[in-house]
Short mmCIF file of C-alpha atoms and ligand atoms in Angstrom, two decimals:
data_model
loop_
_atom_site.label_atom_id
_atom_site.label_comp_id
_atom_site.label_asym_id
_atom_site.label_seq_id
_atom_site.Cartn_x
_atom_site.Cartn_y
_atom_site.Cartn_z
CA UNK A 15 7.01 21.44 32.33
CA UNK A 16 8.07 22.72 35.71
CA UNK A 17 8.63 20.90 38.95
CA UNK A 18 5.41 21.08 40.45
CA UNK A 19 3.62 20.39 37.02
CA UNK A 20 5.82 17.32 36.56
CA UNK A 21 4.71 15.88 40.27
CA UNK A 22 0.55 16.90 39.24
CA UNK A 23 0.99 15.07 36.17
CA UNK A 24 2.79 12.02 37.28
CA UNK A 25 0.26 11.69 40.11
CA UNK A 26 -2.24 11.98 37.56
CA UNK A 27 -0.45 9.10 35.67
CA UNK A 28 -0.30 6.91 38.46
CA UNK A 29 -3.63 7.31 39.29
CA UNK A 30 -4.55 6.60 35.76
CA UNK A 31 -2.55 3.58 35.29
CA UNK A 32 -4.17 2.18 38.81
CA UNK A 33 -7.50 2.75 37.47
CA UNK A 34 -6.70 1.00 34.14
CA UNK A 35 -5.43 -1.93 35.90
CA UNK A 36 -8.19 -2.45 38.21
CA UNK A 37 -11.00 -2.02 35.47
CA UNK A 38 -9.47 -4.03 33.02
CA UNK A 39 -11.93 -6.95 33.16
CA UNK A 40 -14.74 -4.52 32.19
CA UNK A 41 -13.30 -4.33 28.54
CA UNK A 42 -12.67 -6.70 25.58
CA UNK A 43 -8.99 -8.00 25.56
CA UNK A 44 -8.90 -6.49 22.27
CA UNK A 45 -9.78 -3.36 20.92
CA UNK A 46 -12.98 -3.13 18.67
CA UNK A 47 -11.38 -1.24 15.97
CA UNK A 48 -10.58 -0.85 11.94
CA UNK A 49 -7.35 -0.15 11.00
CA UNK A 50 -6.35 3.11 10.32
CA UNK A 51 -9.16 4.72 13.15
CA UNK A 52 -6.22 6.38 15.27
CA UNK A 53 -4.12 7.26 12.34
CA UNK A 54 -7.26 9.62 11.12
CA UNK A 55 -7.51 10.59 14.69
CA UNK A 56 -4.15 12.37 14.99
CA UNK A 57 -3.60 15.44 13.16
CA UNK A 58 -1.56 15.53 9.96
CA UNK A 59 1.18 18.17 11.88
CA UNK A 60 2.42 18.71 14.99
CA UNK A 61 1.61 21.76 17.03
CA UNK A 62 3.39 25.20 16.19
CA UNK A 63 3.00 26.39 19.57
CA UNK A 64 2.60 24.68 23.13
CA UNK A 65 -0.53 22.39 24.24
CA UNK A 66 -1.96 21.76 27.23
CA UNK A 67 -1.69 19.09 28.89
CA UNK A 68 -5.04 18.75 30.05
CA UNK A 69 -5.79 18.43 26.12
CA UNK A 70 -2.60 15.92 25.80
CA UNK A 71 -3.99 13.84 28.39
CA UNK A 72 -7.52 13.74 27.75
CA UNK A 73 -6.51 12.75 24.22
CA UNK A 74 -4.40 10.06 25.66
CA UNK A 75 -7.48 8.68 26.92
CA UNK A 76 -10.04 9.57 24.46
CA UNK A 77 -7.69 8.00 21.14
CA UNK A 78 -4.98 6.06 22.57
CA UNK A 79 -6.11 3.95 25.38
CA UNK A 80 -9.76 2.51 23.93
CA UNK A 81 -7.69 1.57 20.91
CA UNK A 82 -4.73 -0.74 22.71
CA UNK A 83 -4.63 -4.65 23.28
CA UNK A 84 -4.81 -5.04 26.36
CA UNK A 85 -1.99 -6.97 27.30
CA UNK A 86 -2.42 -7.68 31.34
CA UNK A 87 -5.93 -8.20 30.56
CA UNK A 88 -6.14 -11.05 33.23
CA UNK A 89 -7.97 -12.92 30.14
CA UNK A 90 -5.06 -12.52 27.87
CA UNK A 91 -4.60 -15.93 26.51
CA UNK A 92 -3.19 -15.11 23.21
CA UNK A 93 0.68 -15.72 22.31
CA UNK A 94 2.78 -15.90 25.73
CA UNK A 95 2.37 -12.96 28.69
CA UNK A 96 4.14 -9.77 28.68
CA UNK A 97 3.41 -9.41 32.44
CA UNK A 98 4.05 -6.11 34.26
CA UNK A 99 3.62 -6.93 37.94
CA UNK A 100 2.22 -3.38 38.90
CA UNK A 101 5.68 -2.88 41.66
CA UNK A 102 7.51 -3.36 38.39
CA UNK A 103 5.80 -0.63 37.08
CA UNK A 104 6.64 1.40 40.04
CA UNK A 105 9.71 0.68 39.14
CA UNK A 106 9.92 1.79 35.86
CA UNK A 107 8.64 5.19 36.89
CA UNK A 108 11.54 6.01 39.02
CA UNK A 109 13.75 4.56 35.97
CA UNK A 110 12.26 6.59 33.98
CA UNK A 111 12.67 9.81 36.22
CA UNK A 112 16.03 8.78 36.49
CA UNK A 113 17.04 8.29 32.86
CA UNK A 114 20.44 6.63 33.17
CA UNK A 115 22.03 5.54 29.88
CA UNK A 116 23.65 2.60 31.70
CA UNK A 117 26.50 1.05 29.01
CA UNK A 118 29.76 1.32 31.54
CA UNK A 119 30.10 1.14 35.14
CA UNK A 120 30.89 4.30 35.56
CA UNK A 121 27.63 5.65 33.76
CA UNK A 122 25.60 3.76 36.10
CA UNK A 123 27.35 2.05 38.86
CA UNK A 124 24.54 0.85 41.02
CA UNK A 125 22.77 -0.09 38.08
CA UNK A 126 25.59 -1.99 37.08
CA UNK A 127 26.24 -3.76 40.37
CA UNK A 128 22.83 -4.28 41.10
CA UNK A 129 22.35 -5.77 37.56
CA UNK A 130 25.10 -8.35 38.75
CA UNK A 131 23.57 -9.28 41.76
CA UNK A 132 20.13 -9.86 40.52
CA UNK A 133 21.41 -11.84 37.60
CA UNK A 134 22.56 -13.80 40.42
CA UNK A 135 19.44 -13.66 42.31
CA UNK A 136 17.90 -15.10 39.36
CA UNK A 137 19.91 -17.97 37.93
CA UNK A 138 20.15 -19.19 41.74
CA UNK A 139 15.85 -19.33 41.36
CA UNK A 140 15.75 -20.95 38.55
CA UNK A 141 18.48 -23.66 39.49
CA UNK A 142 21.42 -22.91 37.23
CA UNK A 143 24.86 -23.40 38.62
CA UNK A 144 26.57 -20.46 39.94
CA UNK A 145 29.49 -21.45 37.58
CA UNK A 146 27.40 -19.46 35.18
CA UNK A 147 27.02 -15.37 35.00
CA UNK A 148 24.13 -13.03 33.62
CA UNK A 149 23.28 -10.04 32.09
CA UNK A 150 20.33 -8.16 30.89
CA UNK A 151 19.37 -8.12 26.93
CA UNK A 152 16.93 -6.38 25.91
CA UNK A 153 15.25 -9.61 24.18
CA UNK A 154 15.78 -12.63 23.91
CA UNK A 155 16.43 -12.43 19.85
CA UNK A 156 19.06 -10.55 20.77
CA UNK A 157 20.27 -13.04 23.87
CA UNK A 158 19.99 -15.36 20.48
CA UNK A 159 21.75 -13.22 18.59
CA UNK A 160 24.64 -12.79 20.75
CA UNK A 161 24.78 -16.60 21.40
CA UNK A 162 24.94 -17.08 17.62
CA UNK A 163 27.55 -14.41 16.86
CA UNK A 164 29.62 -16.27 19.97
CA UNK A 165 29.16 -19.41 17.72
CA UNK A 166 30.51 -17.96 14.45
CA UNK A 167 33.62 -16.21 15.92
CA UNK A 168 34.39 -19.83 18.01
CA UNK A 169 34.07 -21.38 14.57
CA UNK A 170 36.22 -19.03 12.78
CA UNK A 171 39.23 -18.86 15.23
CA UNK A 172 37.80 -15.42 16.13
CA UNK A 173 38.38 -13.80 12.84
CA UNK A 174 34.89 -13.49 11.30
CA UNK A 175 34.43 -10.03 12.87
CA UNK A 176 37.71 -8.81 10.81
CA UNK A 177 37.86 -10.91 7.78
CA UNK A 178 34.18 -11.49 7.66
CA UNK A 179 32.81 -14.90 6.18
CA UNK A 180 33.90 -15.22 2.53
CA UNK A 181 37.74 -16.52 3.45
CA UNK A 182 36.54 -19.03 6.08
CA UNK A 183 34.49 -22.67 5.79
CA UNK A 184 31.29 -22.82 5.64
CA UNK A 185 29.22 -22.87 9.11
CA UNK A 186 26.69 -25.26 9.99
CA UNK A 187 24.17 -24.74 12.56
CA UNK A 188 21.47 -27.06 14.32
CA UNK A 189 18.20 -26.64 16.06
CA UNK A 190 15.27 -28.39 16.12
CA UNK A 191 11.71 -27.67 13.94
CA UNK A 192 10.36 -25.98 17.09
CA UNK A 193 12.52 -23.14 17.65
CA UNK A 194 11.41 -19.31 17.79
CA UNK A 195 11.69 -17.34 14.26
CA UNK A 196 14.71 -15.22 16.42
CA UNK A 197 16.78 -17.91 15.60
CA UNK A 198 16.52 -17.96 11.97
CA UNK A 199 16.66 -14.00 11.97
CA UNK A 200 20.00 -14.37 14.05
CA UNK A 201 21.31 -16.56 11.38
CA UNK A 202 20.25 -14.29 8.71
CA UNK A 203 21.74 -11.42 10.89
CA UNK A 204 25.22 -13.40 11.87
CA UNK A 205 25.93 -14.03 7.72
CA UNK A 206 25.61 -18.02 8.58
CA UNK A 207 22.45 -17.57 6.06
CA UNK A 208 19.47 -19.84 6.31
CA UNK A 209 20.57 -22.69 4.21
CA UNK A 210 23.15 -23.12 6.51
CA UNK A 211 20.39 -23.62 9.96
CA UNK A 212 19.85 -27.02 9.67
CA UNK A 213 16.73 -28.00 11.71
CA UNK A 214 15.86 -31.47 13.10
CA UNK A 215 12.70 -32.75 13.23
CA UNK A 216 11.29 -33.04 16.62
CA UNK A 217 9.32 -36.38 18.04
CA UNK A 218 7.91 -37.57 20.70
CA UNK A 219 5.26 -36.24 23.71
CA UNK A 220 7.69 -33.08 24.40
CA UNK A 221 8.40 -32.58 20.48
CA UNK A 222 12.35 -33.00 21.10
CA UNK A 223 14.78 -32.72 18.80
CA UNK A 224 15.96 -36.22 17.66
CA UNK A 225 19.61 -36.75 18.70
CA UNK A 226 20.65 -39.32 17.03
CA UNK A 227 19.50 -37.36 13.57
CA UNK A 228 21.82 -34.39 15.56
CA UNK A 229 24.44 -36.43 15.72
CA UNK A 230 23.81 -38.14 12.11
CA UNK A 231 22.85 -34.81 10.51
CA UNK A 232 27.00 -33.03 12.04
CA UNK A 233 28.90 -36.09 10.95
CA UNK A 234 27.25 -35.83 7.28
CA UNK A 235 28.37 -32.27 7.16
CA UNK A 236 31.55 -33.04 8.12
CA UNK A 237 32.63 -35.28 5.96
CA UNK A 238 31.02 -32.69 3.34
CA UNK A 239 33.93 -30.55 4.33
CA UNK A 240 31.36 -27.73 6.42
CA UNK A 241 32.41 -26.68 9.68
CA UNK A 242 29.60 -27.63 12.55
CA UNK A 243 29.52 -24.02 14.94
CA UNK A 244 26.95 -24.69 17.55
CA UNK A 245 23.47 -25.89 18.33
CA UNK A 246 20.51 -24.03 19.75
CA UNK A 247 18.34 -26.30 22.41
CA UNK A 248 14.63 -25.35 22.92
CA UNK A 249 12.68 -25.62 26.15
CA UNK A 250 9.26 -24.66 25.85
CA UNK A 251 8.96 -23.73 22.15
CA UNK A 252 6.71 -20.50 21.26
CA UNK A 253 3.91 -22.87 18.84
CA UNK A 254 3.41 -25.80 21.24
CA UNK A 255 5.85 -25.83 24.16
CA UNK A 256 8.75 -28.60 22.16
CA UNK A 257 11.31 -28.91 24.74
CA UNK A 258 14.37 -30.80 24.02
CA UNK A 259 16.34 -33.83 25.69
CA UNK A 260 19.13 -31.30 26.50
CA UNK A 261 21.14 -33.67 28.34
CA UNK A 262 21.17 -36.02 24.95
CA UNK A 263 21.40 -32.86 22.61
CA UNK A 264 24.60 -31.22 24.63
CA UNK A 265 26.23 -34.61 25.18
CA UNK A 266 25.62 -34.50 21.01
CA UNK A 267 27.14 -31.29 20.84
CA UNK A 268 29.92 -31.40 23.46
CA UNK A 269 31.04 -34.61 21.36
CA UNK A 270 31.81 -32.09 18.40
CA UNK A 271 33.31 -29.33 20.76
CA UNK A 272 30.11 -27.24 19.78
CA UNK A 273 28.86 -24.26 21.47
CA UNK A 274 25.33 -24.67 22.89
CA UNK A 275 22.76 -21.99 23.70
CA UNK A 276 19.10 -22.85 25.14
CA UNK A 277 16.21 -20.53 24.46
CA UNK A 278 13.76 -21.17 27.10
CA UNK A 279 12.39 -17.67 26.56
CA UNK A 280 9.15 -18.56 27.99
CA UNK A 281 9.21 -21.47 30.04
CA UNK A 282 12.59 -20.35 32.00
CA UNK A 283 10.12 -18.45 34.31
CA UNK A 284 8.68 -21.47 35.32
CA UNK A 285 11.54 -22.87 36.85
CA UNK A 286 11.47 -21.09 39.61
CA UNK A 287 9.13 -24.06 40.51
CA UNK A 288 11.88 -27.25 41.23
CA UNK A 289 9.30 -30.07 39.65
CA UNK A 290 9.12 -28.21 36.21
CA UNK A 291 13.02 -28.71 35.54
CA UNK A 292 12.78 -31.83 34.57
CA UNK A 293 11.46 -30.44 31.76
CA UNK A 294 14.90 -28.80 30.93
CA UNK A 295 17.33 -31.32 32.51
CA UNK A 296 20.62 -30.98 31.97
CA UNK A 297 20.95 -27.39 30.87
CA UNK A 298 23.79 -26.48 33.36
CA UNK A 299 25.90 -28.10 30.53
CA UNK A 300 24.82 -25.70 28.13
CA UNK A 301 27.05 -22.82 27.08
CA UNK A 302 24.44 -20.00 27.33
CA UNK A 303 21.54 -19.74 28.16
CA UNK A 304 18.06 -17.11 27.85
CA UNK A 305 15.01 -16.69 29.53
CA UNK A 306 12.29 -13.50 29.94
CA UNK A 307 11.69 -12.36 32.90
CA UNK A 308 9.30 -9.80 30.98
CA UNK A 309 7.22 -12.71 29.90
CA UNK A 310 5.45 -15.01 32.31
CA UNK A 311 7.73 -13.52 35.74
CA UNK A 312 6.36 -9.91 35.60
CA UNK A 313 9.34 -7.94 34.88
CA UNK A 314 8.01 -5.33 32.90
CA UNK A 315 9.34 -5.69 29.32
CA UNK A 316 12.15 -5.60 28.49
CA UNK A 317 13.86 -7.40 30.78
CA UNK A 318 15.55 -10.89 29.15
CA UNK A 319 18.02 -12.75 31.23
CA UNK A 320 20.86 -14.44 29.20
CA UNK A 321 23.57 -16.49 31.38
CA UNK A 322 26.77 -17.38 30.18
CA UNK A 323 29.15 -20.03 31.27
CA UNK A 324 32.24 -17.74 29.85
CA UNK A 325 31.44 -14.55 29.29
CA UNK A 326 34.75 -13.55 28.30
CA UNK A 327 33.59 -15.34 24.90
CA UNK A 328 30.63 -13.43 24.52
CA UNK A 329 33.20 -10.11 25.28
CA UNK A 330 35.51 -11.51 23.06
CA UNK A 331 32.72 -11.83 20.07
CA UNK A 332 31.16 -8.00 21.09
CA UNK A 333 33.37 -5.68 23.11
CA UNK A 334 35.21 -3.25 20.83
CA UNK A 335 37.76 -2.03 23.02
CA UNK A 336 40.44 -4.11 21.94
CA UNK A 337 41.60 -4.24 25.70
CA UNK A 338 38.66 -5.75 26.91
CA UNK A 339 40.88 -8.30 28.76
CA UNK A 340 41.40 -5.45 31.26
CA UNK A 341 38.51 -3.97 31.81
CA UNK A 342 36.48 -7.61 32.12
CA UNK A 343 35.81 -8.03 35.78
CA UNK A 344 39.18 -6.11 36.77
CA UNK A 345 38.53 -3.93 39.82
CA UNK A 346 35.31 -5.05 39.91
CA UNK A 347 33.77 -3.31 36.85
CA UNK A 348 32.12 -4.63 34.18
CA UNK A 349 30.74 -2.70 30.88
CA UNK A 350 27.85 -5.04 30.48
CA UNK A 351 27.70 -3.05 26.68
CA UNK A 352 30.67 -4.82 25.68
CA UNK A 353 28.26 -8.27 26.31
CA UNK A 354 25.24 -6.87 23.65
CA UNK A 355 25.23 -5.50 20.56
CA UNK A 356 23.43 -2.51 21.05
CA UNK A 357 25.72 0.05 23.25
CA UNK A 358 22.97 1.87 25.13
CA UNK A 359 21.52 0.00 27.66
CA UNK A 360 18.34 0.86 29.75
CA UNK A 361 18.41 0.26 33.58
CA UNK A 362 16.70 -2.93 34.05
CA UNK A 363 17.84 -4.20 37.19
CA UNK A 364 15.59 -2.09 39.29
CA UNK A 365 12.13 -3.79 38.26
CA UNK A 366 13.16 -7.10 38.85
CA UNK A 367 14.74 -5.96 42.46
CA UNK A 368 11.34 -4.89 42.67
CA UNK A 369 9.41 -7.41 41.98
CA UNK A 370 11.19 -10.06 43.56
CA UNK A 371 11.55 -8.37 47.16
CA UNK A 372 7.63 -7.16 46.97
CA UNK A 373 6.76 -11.15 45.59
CA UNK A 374 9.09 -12.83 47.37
CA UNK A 375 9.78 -16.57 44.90
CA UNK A 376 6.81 -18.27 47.03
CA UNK A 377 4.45 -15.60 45.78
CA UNK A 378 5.98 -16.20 42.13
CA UNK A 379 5.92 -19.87 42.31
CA UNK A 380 2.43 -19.50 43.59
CA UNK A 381 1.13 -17.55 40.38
CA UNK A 382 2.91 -19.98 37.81
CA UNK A 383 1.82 -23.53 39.62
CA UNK A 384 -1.51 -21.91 39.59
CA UNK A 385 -1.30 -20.72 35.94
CA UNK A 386 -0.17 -24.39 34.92
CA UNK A 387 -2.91 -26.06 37.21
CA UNK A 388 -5.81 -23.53 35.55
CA UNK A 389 -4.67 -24.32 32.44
CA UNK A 390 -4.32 -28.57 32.84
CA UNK A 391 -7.55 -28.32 34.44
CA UNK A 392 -9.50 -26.31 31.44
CA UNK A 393 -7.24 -28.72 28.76
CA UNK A 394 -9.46 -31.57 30.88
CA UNK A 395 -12.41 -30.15 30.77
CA UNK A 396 -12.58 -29.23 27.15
CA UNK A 397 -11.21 -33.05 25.94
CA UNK A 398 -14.54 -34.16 27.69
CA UNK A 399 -16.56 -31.76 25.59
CA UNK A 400 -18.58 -32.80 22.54
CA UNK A 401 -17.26 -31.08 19.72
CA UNK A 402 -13.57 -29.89 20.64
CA UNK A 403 -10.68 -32.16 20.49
CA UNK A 404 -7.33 -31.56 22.24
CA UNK A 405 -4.11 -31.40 19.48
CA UNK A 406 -1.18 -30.79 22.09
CA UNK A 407 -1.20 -31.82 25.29
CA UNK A 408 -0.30 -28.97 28.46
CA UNK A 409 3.29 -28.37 28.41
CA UNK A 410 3.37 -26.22 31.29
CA UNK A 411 0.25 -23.97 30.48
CA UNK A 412 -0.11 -24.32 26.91
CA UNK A 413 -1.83 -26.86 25.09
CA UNK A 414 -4.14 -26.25 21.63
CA UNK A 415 -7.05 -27.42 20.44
CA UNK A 416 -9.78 -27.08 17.66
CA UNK A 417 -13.70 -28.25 16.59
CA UNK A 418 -13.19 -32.28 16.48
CA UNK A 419 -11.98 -33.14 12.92
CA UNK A 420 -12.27 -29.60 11.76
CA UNK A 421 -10.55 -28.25 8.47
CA UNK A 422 -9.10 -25.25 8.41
CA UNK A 423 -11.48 -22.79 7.66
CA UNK A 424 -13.74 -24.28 10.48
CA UNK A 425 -10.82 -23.61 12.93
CA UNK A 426 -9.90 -19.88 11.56
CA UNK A 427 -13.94 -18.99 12.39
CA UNK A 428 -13.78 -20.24 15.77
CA UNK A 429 -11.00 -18.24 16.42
CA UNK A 430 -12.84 -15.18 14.88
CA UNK A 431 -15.45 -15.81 16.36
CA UNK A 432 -13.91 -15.88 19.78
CA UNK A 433 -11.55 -12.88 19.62
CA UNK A 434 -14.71 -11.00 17.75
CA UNK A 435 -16.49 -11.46 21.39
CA UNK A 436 -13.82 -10.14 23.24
CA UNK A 437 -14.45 -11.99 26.65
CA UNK A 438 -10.51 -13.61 25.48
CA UNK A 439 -7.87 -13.15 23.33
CA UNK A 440 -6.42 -16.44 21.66
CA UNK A 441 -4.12 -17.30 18.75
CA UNK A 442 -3.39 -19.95 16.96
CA UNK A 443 -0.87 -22.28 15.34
CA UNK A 444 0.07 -25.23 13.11
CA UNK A 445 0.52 -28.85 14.15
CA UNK A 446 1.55 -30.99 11.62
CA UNK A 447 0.64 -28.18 8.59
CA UNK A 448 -3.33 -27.74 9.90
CA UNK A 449 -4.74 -24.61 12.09
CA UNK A 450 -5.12 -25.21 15.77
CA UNK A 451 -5.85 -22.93 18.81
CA UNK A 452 -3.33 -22.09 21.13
CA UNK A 453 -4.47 -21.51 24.81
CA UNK A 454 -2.07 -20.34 27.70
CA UNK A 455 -2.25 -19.03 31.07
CA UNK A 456 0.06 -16.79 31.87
CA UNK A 457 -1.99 -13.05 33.27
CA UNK A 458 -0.09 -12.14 36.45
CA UNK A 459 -3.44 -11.13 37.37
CA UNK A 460 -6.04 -13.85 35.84
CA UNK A 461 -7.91 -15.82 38.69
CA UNK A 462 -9.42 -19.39 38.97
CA UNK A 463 -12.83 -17.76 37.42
CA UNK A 464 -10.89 -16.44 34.57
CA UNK A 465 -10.25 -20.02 33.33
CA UNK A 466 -13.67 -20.71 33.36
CA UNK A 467 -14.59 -17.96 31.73
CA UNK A 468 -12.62 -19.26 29.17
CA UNK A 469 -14.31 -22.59 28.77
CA UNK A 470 -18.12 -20.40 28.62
CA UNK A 471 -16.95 -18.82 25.21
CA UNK A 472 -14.97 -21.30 23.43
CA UNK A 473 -18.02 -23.40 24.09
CA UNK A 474 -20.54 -21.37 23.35
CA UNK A 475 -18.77 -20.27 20.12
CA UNK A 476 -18.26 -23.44 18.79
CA UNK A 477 -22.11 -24.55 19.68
CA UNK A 478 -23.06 -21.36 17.72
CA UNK A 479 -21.14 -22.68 14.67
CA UNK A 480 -21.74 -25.88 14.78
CA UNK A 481 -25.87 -24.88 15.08
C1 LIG B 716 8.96 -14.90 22.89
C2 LIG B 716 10.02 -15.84 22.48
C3 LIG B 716 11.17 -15.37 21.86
C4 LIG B 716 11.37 -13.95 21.48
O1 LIG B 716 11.51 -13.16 22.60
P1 LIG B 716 11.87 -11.60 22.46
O2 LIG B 716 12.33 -11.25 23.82
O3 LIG B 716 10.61 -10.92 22.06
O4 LIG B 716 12.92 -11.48 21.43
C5 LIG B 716 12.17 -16.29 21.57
N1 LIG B 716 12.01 -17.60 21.85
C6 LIG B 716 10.90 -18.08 22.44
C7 LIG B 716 10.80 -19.54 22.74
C8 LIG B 716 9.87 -17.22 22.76
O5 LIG B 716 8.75 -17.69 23.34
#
């Protein structure tokens, strides 16, 4: 592709993707499609000899497009958002043109630098102390990950990563029944092994983590002769929203001298708004802590913001220069590779630069209080319904619900039945072992009408099956 074929086509790109994002209400969130439809539609080969890329492109859009979810679908109510604010797009592009393979400071020093000041920018927003320090993961499993690998090496005296886990004690840690499955995959990952995650059971309106049975369940394993490691806090859980008492659970852990990390992969965005930290109170105790700015914020994914209240830990757990003492923060450089495990790193910095200069926080805060107020307001509407019972209450904007007294089956058609129509996209969950319906409003782009919407087909739906 030459230089003045490269500037047609991304033209044509942009153009397309501004299109797309306008027309998106005109389509179901989902695609109507059987599995295995675009798999047929792409040839068996690839070409011997060059296409064109009129062809390439109007295949894009004939097979490709029609058969995607459409994610910022501003009726996208399904799992949690994976917003792209469109400037965060723009951003991206120029990322892309750019192509820096940004592991050291000196492969990508304004990446780097600007990576440090919007990690800055960011845990400033959201209220965090500026005793702590970011960088950018590429997800928050791997923020999780990190955290729990940080955990094992504290545990071991820092001698896991050499003499691995067979000569040491046996490692203990805790987390409550609400957490994200990227904790028990980091466990798996870290050698720790599942038997040895020992979850709590959560209670009460915000499904927290009990901490007396914290504090009951470390002392038993002491005195069993394991070795407690850490303890991972939750603020707004992925299935209902379960956020923890962190200022109970850390006092808990800091009692034990264990390392904390909070996933509040989701509902981190949200405090950006000062009246929803309450709901995570007493976190600047914590030892580490993630959020996703690629989630609710806007930043295109990926983009996962993990603070640290030492980093040098985290350094100490990943970096494999062995003089990583040096290079950490001397002369002003940092190799943010030596704070993930993957090496390469992507330049992520620029979208949320981006979208936080072209949003401003007020225009942020705006779109999540009015996300959480859409969503409160719908939860109301639909407990005064005949037929439909609320199971969760809003925490933040996600509550569930299902057909009053329904089994299972009853719940699974609804669903069906609703994602079949295509208007919305939900999902669903379990509460206490039986099916409900998850709703949350998150669409950078959903509107006021888009809520109601939203009440027309889960109550027309359930009329139909109930009928
Ligand atoms: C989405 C989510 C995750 C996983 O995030 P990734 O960035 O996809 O790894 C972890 N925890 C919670 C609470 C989540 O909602």
């Amino acid at each position: 592709m030459n230089t003045d074929d490269f500037a047609e086509w991304s033209a044509r790109a942009a153009q397309w993707g501004a299109e797309y994002r306008a027309t998106l209400r005109d389509h179901p969130v989902r695609p109507r499609l059987a599995p295995g439809q675009t798999y047929r539609a792409i040839p068996a080969h690839p070409p011997e000899t060059p296409e064109a890329m009129e062809q390439i492109f109007a295949d894009f859009e004939g097979i490709i497009a029609p058969g995607m979810t459409h994610w910022q679908h501003p009726r996208f109510f399904a799992y949690f958002p994976a917003n792209a604010a469109p400037v965060s797009v723009v951003a991206e592009y120029l990322v892309s043109a750019m192509a820096a393979q940004c592991m050291l400071w000196q492969t990508s020093p304004a990446a780097t630098e600007l990576e440090t000041r919007m990690m800055e920018w960011l845990r400033d927003a959201i209220g965090l102390p500026d005793t702590f320090e970011g960088v950018i993961q590429d997800s928050a499993s791997s923020a999780t990950l990190a955290a729990v690998l940080v955990m094992r090496e504290r545990a071991l005296g820092w001698t896991g990563n050499t003499a691995g886990l067979r000569a040491g004690p046996q490692l203990r840690i805790y987390c409550s029944d609400q957490v994200h499955t990227s904790v028990d995959r980091a466990i798996w990952i870290s050698g720790i092994g599942a038997d040895n995650l020992v979850k709590i059971p959560s209670t009460g309106p915000r499904h927290s983590m009990d901490a007396a049975a914290l504090d009951a369940a470390i002392r038993a394993d002491i005195a069993a002769g394991l070795k407690p490691a850490g303890v991972i806090g939750c603020t707004g859980g992925t299935s209902i929203g379960g956020c923890d008492d962190l200022t109970a659970v850390i006092r808990v852990a800091k009692a034990h001298d264990l390392y904390t990390h909070i996933d509040a992969a989701w509902a981190g965005s949200a405090m950006i708004c000062p009246e929803f930290r309450t709901l995570w109170a007493g976190v600047e105790g914590a030892d580490s802590v993630v959020f996703n700015p690629h989630k609710w914020l806007g930043a295109q994914f990926d983009c996962s913001a993990h603070f640290l209240r030492t980093p040098s830990d985290l350094v100490r757990t990943l970096a494999i220069q062995p003089e990583y003492l040096k290079t950490h923060g001397a002369d002003g450089i940092i190799n943010y590779s030596e704070w993930s495990v993957p090496l390469g790193r992507r330049f992520r910095a620029l979208k949320l630069w981006f979208l936080l200069r072209a949003h401003g926080l007020d225009g942020l805060r705006e779109m999540i209080r009015n996300h959480v107020r859409w969503s409160v307001a719908l939860c109301e509407k639909l407990r005064a319904t005949d037929g439909i019972e609320i199971v969760t209450e809003p925490m933040l904007s996600l509550f569930t619900f299902r057909p009053t007294g329904a089994d299972d089956a009853t719940t699974q058609a609804l669903i069906e039945a609703i994602n079949a129509d295509g208007r919305i996209y939900l999902t669903q969950t379990r509460v206490d072992g039986a099916l409900v319906i998850r709703f949350q409003a998150g669409a950078f782009d959903m509107q006021a009408e888009d809520a109601e919407v939203a009440y027309d087909v889960i109550c027309e739906l359930a009329r139909q099956q109930g009928a």
